[in-house]
């Protein structure tokens, strides 16, 4: 009897529960309301699908941008330095360009990138002037930074207290050392290949010269300064501030002698007595070729009357002297170019 009672209670409970609220709400709606609700429901589903599709598309677009645009536009900096002069060895050009490079964190789209590279280029002792620093793209669309510069060329060696330093034609010291040589010291004619013409090329070290080329040493005239009256050499990239070297001093005479065919025979220009600071009797400037000594004196003053023998007359007398000795300067009797007649 207890089983029948429990069964009756269960059936009574099911009948009492009735349809759900949602069912009664739906059954109570008219046909038109039901159709409108279905249309609204379908719109919501379509809108949700659109939102999901848009989100997926944005993710794909972002992934594409990161894979393509970022590596191209914000790539690590790639430098292109303007063509180096014919006298500059390839190794030196590479070192100069390498010094322009920024750190590994710099990127192409950095706002101050060109200013940073320009500052680094200007601080290199081999750079006389930075002409421009521009961003550009190559034929494949890859970005790079182009640097255009004027470079300093070695003009002479300066002797000061038994040591030697390279300077350009303005007296600016160039960077060079025994451990890290940078000034070109050798030149050679490189034979052409595949019908190309032979060409001349300069090198820093003899080991850099190709085995099929015959090298010869580049000649630099040595300008001797006074170890007490002239200041010590400045850091590389700075002017050696002494008139014995610049103005009408040793560099001017060295440049004048280098314009002659016999320049290779000139060993040294003595500027220690520049402006007669050591002796009023000795020549202000002199030079030597081997064991032959030549008294040049000073350059004429440009203002007022000057009774000094003109520079043109001195060089004409020197040219005649070389012609007299069949194109030789070294080993000939010395001359006093300060006199109207050097042979007196």
mmCIF file of C-alpha atoms in Angstrom:
data_model
loop_
_atom_site.group_PDB
_atom_site.id
_atom_site.type_symbol
_atom_site.label_atom_id
_atom_site.label_comp_id
_atom_site.label_asym_id
_atom_site.label_seq_id
_atom_site.Cartn_x
_atom_site.Cartn_y
_atom_site.Cartn_z
ATOM 1 C CA UNK A 1 0.000 0.000 0.000
ATOM 2 C CA UNK A 2 2.888 2.339 0.610
ATOM 3 C CA UNK A 3 4.128 1.835 -2.964
ATOM 4 C CA UNK A 4 0.770 2.939 -4.422
ATOM 5 C CA UNK A 5 0.744 6.020 -2.259
ATOM 6 C CA UNK A 6 4.257 7.076 -3.452
ATOM 7 C CA UNK A 7 3.305 6.487 -7.107
ATOM 8 C CA UNK A 8 0.158 8.551 -6.792
ATOM 9 C CA UNK A 9 2.099 11.418 -5.276
ATOM 10 C CA UNK A 10 4.585 11.422 -8.151
ATOM 11 C CA UNK A 11 1.908 11.566 -10.823
ATOM 12 C CA UNK A 12 0.110 14.295 -8.974
ATOM 13 C CA UNK A 13 3.390 16.264 -8.828
ATOM 14 C CA UNK A 14 3.942 16.038 -12.635
ATOM 15 C CA UNK A 15 0.462 17.213 -13.418
ATOM 16 C CA UNK A 16 0.790 20.111 -11.034
ATOM 17 C CA UNK A 17 4.039 21.416 -12.613
ATOM 18 C CA UNK A 18 2.452 22.352 -16.003
ATOM 19 C CA UNK A 19 4.213 24.031 -18.995
ATOM 20 C CA UNK A 20 7.219 26.386 -18.455
ATOM 21 C CA UNK A 21 6.990 30.177 -18.455
ATOM 22 C CA UNK A 22 8.720 30.440 -21.831
ATOM 23 C CA UNK A 23 6.266 27.946 -23.302
ATOM 24 C CA UNK A 24 3.236 29.762 -21.925
ATOM 25 C CA UNK A 25 4.704 33.116 -23.202
ATOM 26 C CA UNK A 26 5.212 31.695 -26.671
ATOM 27 C CA UNK A 27 1.761 30.023 -26.808
ATOM 28 C CA UNK A 28 0.148 33.260 -25.688
ATOM 29 C CA UNK A 29 1.565 35.266 -28.580
ATOM 30 C CA UNK A 30 -0.294 35.867 -31.781
ATOM 31 C CA UNK A 31 1.030 34.621 -35.095
ATOM 32 C CA UNK A 32 2.225 38.073 -36.145
ATOM 33 C CA UNK A 33 4.107 38.564 -32.876
ATOM 34 C CA UNK A 34 5.721 35.148 -33.272
ATOM 35 C CA UNK A 35 6.882 36.020 -36.815
ATOM 36 C CA UNK A 36 8.359 39.337 -35.605
ATOM 37 C CA UNK A 37 10.194 37.619 -32.771
ATOM 38 C CA UNK A 38 11.678 35.091 -35.177
ATOM 39 C CA UNK A 39 12.842 37.865 -37.476
ATOM 40 C CA UNK A 40 14.480 39.691 -34.530
ATOM 41 C CA UNK A 41 16.150 36.484 -33.387
ATOM 42 C CA UNK A 42 17.575 35.865 -36.856
ATOM 43 C CA UNK A 43 18.911 39.453 -37.025
ATOM 44 C CA UNK A 44 20.694 38.979 -33.701
ATOM 45 C CA UNK A 45 22.280 35.756 -34.950
ATOM 46 C CA UNK A 46 23.436 37.436 -38.187
ATOM 47 C CA UNK A 47 24.818 40.410 -36.224
ATOM 48 C CA UNK A 48 26.749 38.081 -33.928
ATOM 49 C CA UNK A 49 28.188 36.279 -36.953
ATOM 50 C CA UNK A 50 29.258 39.610 -38.458
ATOM 51 C CA UNK A 51 30.959 40.653 -35.217
ATOM 52 C CA UNK A 52 32.804 37.324 -34.972
ATOM 53 C CA UNK A 53 33.876 37.533 -38.629
ATOM 54 C CA UNK A 54 35.073 41.128 -38.184
ATOM 55 C CA UNK A 55 37.116 40.144 -35.138
ATOM 56 C CA UNK A 56 38.698 37.268 -37.000
ATOM 57 C CA UNK A 57 39.489 39.537 -39.958
ATOM 58 C CA UNK A 58 41.160 42.125 -37.708
ATOM 59 C CA UNK A 59 43.340 39.429 -36.178
ATOM 60 C CA UNK A 60 44.378 38.241 -39.627
ATOM 61 C CA UNK A 61 45.102 41.831 -40.727
ATOM 62 C CA UNK A 62 47.190 42.519 -37.642
ATOM 63 C CA UNK A 63 49.148 39.320 -38.215
ATOM 64 C CA UNK A 64 49.757 40.299 -41.840
ATOM 65 C CA UNK A 65 50.961 43.777 -40.865
ATOM 66 C CA UNK A 66 53.371 42.366 -38.328
ATOM 67 C CA UNK A 67 54.730 39.870 -40.825
ATOM 68 C CA UNK A 68 55.208 42.360 -43.666
ATOM 69 C CA UNK A 69 55.063 46.048 -42.764
ATOM 70 C CA UNK A 70 57.076 46.044 -39.557
ATOM 71 C CA UNK A 71 60.147 44.227 -40.866
ATOM 72 C CA UNK A 72 60.218 46.485 -43.943
ATOM 73 C CA UNK A 73 59.595 49.900 -42.428
ATOM 74 C CA UNK A 74 61.006 49.478 -38.960
ATOM 75 C CA UNK A 75 63.931 47.271 -39.859
ATOM 76 C CA UNK A 76 67.365 47.708 -38.244
ATOM 77 C CA UNK A 77 69.242 50.533 -39.934
ATOM 78 C CA UNK A 78 71.030 49.747 -43.216
ATOM 79 C CA UNK A 79 73.605 52.367 -44.240
ATOM 80 C CA UNK A 80 74.830 53.402 -47.664
ATOM 81 C CA UNK A 81 77.792 55.801 -47.722
ATOM 82 C CA UNK A 82 78.477 57.872 -50.832
ATOM 83 C CA UNK A 83 81.143 56.521 -53.142
ATOM 84 C CA UNK A 84 84.583 56.806 -51.603
ATOM 85 C CA UNK A 85 87.313 58.755 -53.447
ATOM 86 C CA UNK A 86 89.654 56.896 -55.767
ATOM 87 C CA UNK A 87 92.577 57.309 -53.356
ATOM 88 C CA UNK A 88 90.704 55.740 -50.435
ATOM 89 C CA UNK A 89 91.329 52.004 -49.865
ATOM 90 C CA UNK A 90 88.247 49.804 -49.659
ATOM 91 C CA UNK A 91 89.217 48.739 -46.142
ATOM 92 C CA UNK A 92 89.312 52.353 -44.938
ATOM 93 C CA UNK A 93 85.957 53.100 -46.608
ATOM 94 C CA UNK A 94 84.448 50.111 -44.793
ATOM 95 C CA UNK A 95 85.800 51.253 -41.412
ATOM 96 C CA UNK A 96 84.462 54.773 -41.931
ATOM 97 C CA UNK A 97 80.999 53.507 -42.910
ATOM 98 C CA UNK A 98 80.992 51.134 -39.942
ATOM 99 C CA UNK A 99 81.657 54.032 -37.564
ATOM 100 C CA UNK A 100 78.462 55.750 -38.787
ATOM 101 C CA UNK A 101 76.279 52.827 -37.694
ATOM 102 C CA UNK A 102 74.017 53.261 -34.669
ATOM 103 C CA UNK A 103 73.411 50.674 -31.966
ATOM 104 C CA UNK A 104 71.381 47.539 -32.653
ATOM 105 C CA UNK A 105 68.231 48.997 -31.077
ATOM 106 C CA UNK A 106 67.955 51.842 -33.603
ATOM 107 C CA UNK A 107 65.218 51.431 -36.208
ATOM 108 C CA UNK A 108 64.475 52.993 -39.570
ATOM 109 C CA UNK A 109 61.396 54.866 -38.301
ATOM 110 C CA UNK A 110 63.189 56.468 -35.332
ATOM 111 C CA UNK A 111 62.499 60.210 -35.383
ATOM 112 C CA UNK A 112 66.086 61.211 -34.535
ATOM 113 C CA UNK A 113 67.814 58.578 -36.669
ATOM 114 C CA UNK A 114 69.261 60.918 -39.321
ATOM 115 C CA UNK A 115 70.476 63.404 -36.700
ATOM 116 C CA UNK A 116 72.202 60.610 -34.779
ATOM 117 C CA UNK A 117 73.953 59.284 -37.888
ATOM 118 C CA UNK A 118 74.965 62.809 -38.952
ATOM 119 C CA UNK A 119 76.537 63.422 -35.534
ATOM 120 C CA UNK A 120 78.451 60.130 -35.673
ATOM 121 C CA UNK A 121 79.676 60.890 -39.197
ATOM 122 C CA UNK A 122 80.825 64.395 -38.258
ATOM 123 C CA UNK A 123 82.852 63.008 -35.344
ATOM 124 C CA UNK A 124 84.891 60.695 -37.601
ATOM 125 C CA UNK A 125 88.401 62.178 -38.143
ATOM 126 C CA UNK A 126 88.291 61.198 -41.829
ATOM 127 C CA UNK A 127 85.122 63.209 -42.530
ATOM 128 C CA UNK A 128 85.718 66.816 -43.504
ATOM 129 C CA UNK A 129 82.057 67.683 -43.964
ATOM 130 C CA UNK A 130 78.703 65.882 -43.796
ATOM 131 C CA UNK A 131 76.743 66.973 -46.855
ATOM 132 C CA UNK A 132 73.474 65.123 -46.236
ATOM 133 C CA UNK A 133 71.847 62.215 -44.417
ATOM 134 C CA UNK A 134 68.660 60.960 -46.109
ATOM 135 C CA UNK A 135 66.271 58.064 -45.806
ATOM 136 C CA UNK A 136 65.509 56.238 -49.055
ATOM 137 C CA UNK A 137 64.465 52.894 -50.560
ATOM 138 C CA UNK A 138 66.199 50.639 -53.048
ATOM 139 C CA UNK A 139 64.657 49.065 -56.156
ATOM 140 C CA UNK A 140 63.109 46.296 -54.046
ATOM 141 C CA UNK A 141 61.495 48.743 -51.632
ATOM 142 C CA UNK A 142 63.885 48.002 -48.802
ATOM 143 C CA UNK A 143 64.716 51.067 -46.693
ATOM 144 C CA UNK A 144 68.217 52.411 -46.107
ATOM 145 C CA UNK A 145 69.937 55.608 -44.968
ATOM 146 C CA UNK A 146 72.294 57.335 -47.420
ATOM 147 C CA UNK A 147 75.172 59.425 -46.057
ATOM 148 C CA UNK A 148 77.019 61.855 -48.354
ATOM 149 C CA UNK A 149 80.329 63.248 -47.089
ATOM 150 C CA UNK A 150 83.524 65.029 -48.052
ATOM 151 C CA UNK A 151 86.591 63.145 -46.837
ATOM 152 C CA UNK A 152 90.024 64.262 -45.711
ATOM 153 C CA UNK A 153 92.964 63.080 -47.807
ATOM 154 C CA UNK A 154 96.444 62.495 -46.374
ATOM 155 C CA UNK A 155 98.753 65.290 -47.527
ATOM 156 C CA UNK A 156 101.944 64.900 -45.508
ATOM 157 C CA UNK A 157 103.589 63.439 -42.437
ATOM 158 C CA UNK A 158 104.580 65.662 -39.531
ATOM 159 C CA UNK A 159 107.645 64.925 -37.420
ATOM 160 C CA UNK A 160 107.467 66.108 -33.807
ATOM 161 C CA UNK A 161 109.837 64.869 -31.123
ATOM 162 C CA UNK A 162 110.868 61.846 -33.130
ATOM 163 C CA UNK A 163 107.355 60.630 -33.865
ATOM 164 C CA UNK A 164 105.347 60.909 -37.063
ATOM 165 C CA UNK A 165 101.719 61.894 -37.632
ATOM 166 C CA UNK A 166 99.595 62.173 -40.772
ATOM 167 C CA UNK A 167 97.698 65.384 -41.603
ATOM 168 C CA UNK A 168 95.483 66.557 -44.442
ATOM 169 C CA UNK A 169 96.138 69.651 -46.557
ATOM 170 C CA UNK A 170 94.592 71.900 -43.895
ATOM 171 C CA UNK A 171 96.690 70.551 -41.037
ATOM 172 C CA UNK A 172 94.012 68.344 -39.469
ATOM 173 C CA UNK A 173 95.481 65.262 -37.878
ATOM 174 C CA UNK A 174 94.253 61.955 -39.307
ATOM 175 C CA UNK A 175 93.612 58.768 -37.370
ATOM 176 C CA UNK A 176 96.397 56.227 -37.742
ATOM 177 C CA UNK A 177 98.547 54.075 -35.483
ATOM 178 C CA UNK A 178 100.876 51.107 -35.671
ATOM 179 C CA UNK A 179 98.280 48.805 -34.144
ATOM 180 C CA UNK A 180 95.467 50.191 -36.286
ATOM 181 C CA UNK A 181 96.862 51.710 -39.513
ATOM 182 C CA UNK A 182 94.342 53.557 -41.651
ATOM 183 C CA UNK A 183 96.364 55.808 -43.957
ATOM 184 C CA UNK A 184 97.041 54.257 -47.408
ATOM 185 C CA UNK A 185 100.705 53.332 -47.749
ATOM 186 C CA UNK A 186 100.783 51.233 -50.925
ATOM 187 C CA UNK A 187 99.485 51.614 -54.443
ATOM 188 C CA UNK A 188 99.365 49.122 -57.297
ATOM 189 C CA UNK A 189 98.085 48.621 -60.819
ATOM 190 C CA UNK A 190 95.430 45.907 -60.719
ATOM 191 C CA UNK A 191 95.257 43.912 -63.985
ATOM 192 C CA UNK A 192 91.863 43.907 -65.669
ATOM 193 C CA UNK A 193 89.749 40.790 -66.041
ATOM 194 C CA UNK A 194 87.267 39.709 -68.708
ATOM 195 C CA UNK A 195 88.322 42.471 -71.081
ATOM 196 C CA UNK A 196 88.269 45.227 -68.448
ATOM 197 C CA UNK A 197 91.057 47.802 -68.253
ATOM 198 C CA UNK A 198 93.687 47.750 -65.535
ATOM 199 C CA UNK A 199 93.216 50.303 -62.779
ATOM 200 C CA UNK A 200 95.250 51.834 -59.976
ATOM 201 C CA UNK A 201 94.218 51.180 -56.389
ATOM 202 C CA UNK A 202 95.598 52.164 -52.987
ATOM 203 C CA UNK A 203 95.975 49.883 -49.965
ATOM 204 C CA UNK A 204 96.662 50.309 -46.274
ATOM 205 C CA UNK A 205 98.959 47.331 -45.837
ATOM 206 C CA UNK A 206 101.151 45.399 -48.223
ATOM 207 C CA UNK A 207 99.330 42.181 -47.382
ATOM 208 C CA UNK A 208 96.149 43.681 -48.876
ATOM 209 C CA UNK A 209 97.655 44.021 -52.362
ATOM 210 C CA UNK A 210 96.589 41.241 -54.757
ATOM 211 C CA UNK A 211 99.326 38.776 -55.630
ATOM 212 C CA UNK A 212 99.014 39.522 -59.350
ATOM 213 C CA UNK A 213 99.791 43.233 -58.875
ATOM 214 C CA UNK A 214 103.153 44.948 -58.401
ATOM 215 C CA UNK A 215 102.955 47.463 -55.530
ATOM 216 C CA UNK A 216 105.029 50.503 -54.696
ATOM 217 C CA UNK A 217 105.067 52.633 -51.555
ATOM 218 C CA UNK A 218 103.110 55.909 -51.513
ATOM 219 C CA UNK A 219 105.444 58.853 -50.949
ATOM 220 C CA UNK A 220 104.620 61.356 -48.208
ATOM 221 C CA UNK A 221 106.796 64.419 -47.620
ATOM 222 C CA UNK A 222 107.789 64.788 -43.964
ATOM 223 C CA UNK A 223 107.344 68.245 -42.402
ATOM 224 C CA UNK A 224 109.593 68.757 -39.403
ATOM 225 C CA UNK A 225 108.327 70.974 -36.561
ATOM 226 C CA UNK A 226 110.165 72.362 -33.553
ATOM 227 C CA UNK A 227 109.657 70.183 -30.491
ATOM 228 C CA UNK A 228 109.699 73.189 -28.148
ATOM 229 C CA UNK A 229 108.076 76.009 -30.108
ATOM 230 C CA UNK A 230 105.306 74.026 -31.773
ATOM 231 C CA UNK A 231 102.451 72.483 -29.778
ATOM 232 C CA UNK A 232 102.046 68.715 -29.446
ATOM 233 C CA UNK A 233 99.828 66.857 -31.905
ATOM 234 C CA UNK A 234 96.076 67.249 -31.311
ATOM 235 C CA UNK A 235 93.635 64.329 -31.153
ATOM 236 C CA UNK A 236 92.677 62.865 -34.551
ATOM 237 C CA UNK A 237 90.169 65.035 -36.387
ATOM 238 C CA UNK A 238 91.430 68.319 -34.905
ATOM 239 C CA UNK A 239 93.614 71.048 -36.411
ATOM 240 C CA UNK A 240 97.296 71.119 -35.495
ATOM 241 C CA UNK A 241 97.267 74.757 -34.523
ATOM 242 C CA UNK A 242 100.679 76.111 -35.474
ATOM 243 C CA UNK A 243 101.482 78.542 -38.274
ATOM 244 C CA UNK A 244 104.717 76.681 -38.955
ATOM 245 C CA UNK A 245 102.514 73.945 -40.400
ATOM 246 C CA UNK A 246 99.555 75.892 -41.779
ATOM 247 C CA UNK A 247 99.296 79.359 -43.389
ATOM 248 C CA UNK A 248 102.616 79.967 -45.207
ATOM 249 C CA UNK A 249 104.441 77.139 -43.454
ATOM 250 C CA UNK A 250 105.435 73.586 -44.200
ATOM 251 C CA UNK A 251 102.181 72.414 -45.765
ATOM 252 C CA UNK A 252 102.208 75.191 -48.340
ATOM 253 C CA UNK A 253 105.758 74.384 -49.399
ATOM 254 C CA UNK A 254 105.019 70.643 -49.476
ATOM 255 C CA UNK A 255 101.980 71.244 -51.705
ATOM 256 C CA UNK A 256 104.102 73.384 -54.032
ATOM 257 C CA UNK A 257 106.763 70.690 -54.333
ATOM 258 C CA UNK A 258 104.147 67.955 -54.879
ATOM 259 C CA UNK A 259 103.055 69.738 -58.057
ATOM 260 C CA UNK A 260 106.427 68.835 -59.641
ATOM 261 C CA UNK A 261 107.392 65.591 -61.351
ATOM 262 C CA UNK A 262 110.403 65.250 -59.057
ATOM 263 C CA UNK A 263 108.257 65.428 -55.903
ATOM 264 C CA UNK A 264 108.992 61.768 -55.168
ATOM 265 C CA UNK A 265 112.603 62.742 -54.483
ATOM 266 C CA UNK A 266 111.747 65.339 -51.843
ATOM 267 C CA UNK A 267 112.146 63.742 -48.437
ATOM 268 C CA UNK A 268 111.663 66.481 -45.880
ATOM 269 C CA UNK A 269 110.520 70.064 -45.395
ATOM 270 C CA UNK A 270 112.170 71.795 -42.435
ATOM 271 C CA UNK A 271 109.802 74.283 -40.777
ATOM 272 C CA UNK A 272 111.582 74.502 -37.436
ATOM 273 C CA UNK A 273 112.848 78.019 -38.203
ATOM 274 C CA UNK A 274 109.507 79.269 -39.458
ATOM 275 C CA UNK A 275 109.346 83.106 -39.364
ATOM 276 C CA UNK A 276 112.976 83.154 -38.226
ATOM 277 C CA UNK A 277 112.035 82.120 -34.711
ATOM 278 C CA UNK A 278 115.231 80.108 -34.136
ATOM 279 C CA UNK A 279 117.701 82.079 -36.249
ATOM 280 C CA UNK A 280 117.535 85.325 -38.179
ATOM 281 C CA UNK A 281 120.281 84.086 -40.512
ATOM 282 C CA UNK A 282 119.038 80.584 -41.393
ATOM 283 C CA UNK A 283 116.238 80.191 -44.003
ATOM 284 C CA UNK A 284 112.690 80.178 -42.647
ATOM 285 C CA UNK A 285 111.876 77.108 -44.744
ATOM 286 C CA UNK A 286 114.125 74.572 -46.422
ATOM 287 C CA UNK A 287 113.792 71.103 -47.919
ATOM 288 C CA UNK A 288 115.986 68.135 -48.743
ATOM 289 C CA UNK A 289 116.139 65.435 -51.412
ATOM 290 C CA UNK A 290 118.463 62.653 -50.369
ATOM 291 C CA UNK A 291 121.710 64.343 -49.337
ATOM 292 C CA UNK A 292 120.899 67.533 -51.253
ATOM 293 C CA UNK A 293 119.659 70.566 -49.289
ATOM 294 C CA UNK A 294 117.732 73.499 -50.715
ATOM 295 C CA UNK A 295 117.142 76.835 -49.010
ATOM 296 C CA UNK A 296 113.690 78.111 -49.859
ATOM 297 C CA UNK A 297 113.321 80.995 -47.388
ATOM 298 C CA UNK A 298 109.832 82.370 -46.895
ATOM 299 C CA UNK A 299 106.803 83.069 -49.042
ATOM 300 C CA UNK A 300 106.455 86.725 -50.083
ATOM 301 C CA UNK A 301 104.059 88.960 -48.184
ATOM 302 C CA UNK A 302 100.932 89.827 -50.124
ATOM 303 C CA UNK A 303 100.548 93.305 -48.629
ATOM 304 C CA UNK A 304 102.973 96.099 -49.514
ATOM 305 C CA UNK A 305 106.400 95.961 -51.105
ATOM 306 C CA UNK A 306 108.383 92.782 -50.562
ATOM 307 C CA UNK A 307 111.988 92.409 -51.673
ATOM 308 C CA UNK A 308 111.846 88.636 -51.278
ATOM 309 C CA UNK A 309 112.387 86.568 -54.408
ATOM 310 C CA UNK A 310 108.978 85.570 -55.747
ATOM 311 C CA UNK A 311 107.698 82.020 -55.406
ATOM 312 C CA UNK A 312 107.401 81.698 -59.189
ATOM 313 C CA UNK A 313 111.051 82.694 -59.669
ATOM 314 C CA UNK A 314 112.198 80.223 -57.012
ATOM 315 C CA UNK A 315 110.334 77.321 -58.598
ATOM 316 C CA UNK A 316 111.540 78.269 -62.088
ATOM 317 C CA UNK A 317 115.115 78.181 -60.831
ATOM 318 C CA UNK A 318 114.460 74.787 -59.223
ATOM 319 C CA UNK A 319 112.939 73.406 -62.434
ATOM 320 C CA UNK A 320 115.943 74.619 -64.425
ATOM 321 C CA UNK A 321 118.234 72.975 -61.903
ATOM 322 C CA UNK A 322 116.456 69.620 -62.267
ATOM 323 C CA UNK A 323 116.577 69.892 -66.063
ATOM 324 C CA UNK A 324 120.318 70.592 -65.882
ATOM 325 C CA UNK A 325 120.800 67.317 -64.046
ATOM 326 C CA UNK A 326 118.599 65.300 -66.419
ATOM 327 C CA UNK A 327 115.475 65.243 -64.284
ATOM 328 C CA UNK A 328 117.232 64.449 -61.022
ATOM 329 C CA UNK A 329 116.956 66.404 -57.780
ATOM 330 C CA UNK A 330 118.448 64.060 -55.197
ATOM 331 C CA UNK A 331 122.216 63.877 -55.366
ATOM 332 C CA UNK A 332 122.602 67.257 -57.076
ATOM 333 C CA UNK A 333 124.375 70.285 -55.556
ATOM 334 C CA UNK A 334 122.100 72.211 -53.235
ATOM 335 C CA UNK A 335 120.659 75.616 -54.101
ATOM 336 C CA UNK A 336 119.916 78.815 -52.235
ATOM 337 C CA UNK A 337 116.596 79.754 -53.812
ATOM 338 C CA UNK A 338 116.471 82.934 -51.741
ATOM 339 C CA UNK A 339 118.978 84.558 -54.125
ATOM 340 C CA UNK A 340 118.220 86.064 -57.503
ATOM 341 C CA UNK A 341 120.978 83.849 -58.855
ATOM 342 C CA UNK A 342 120.920 80.571 -56.860
ATOM 343 C CA UNK A 343 124.364 79.611 -58.200
ATOM 344 C CA UNK A 344 126.174 82.569 -56.690
#
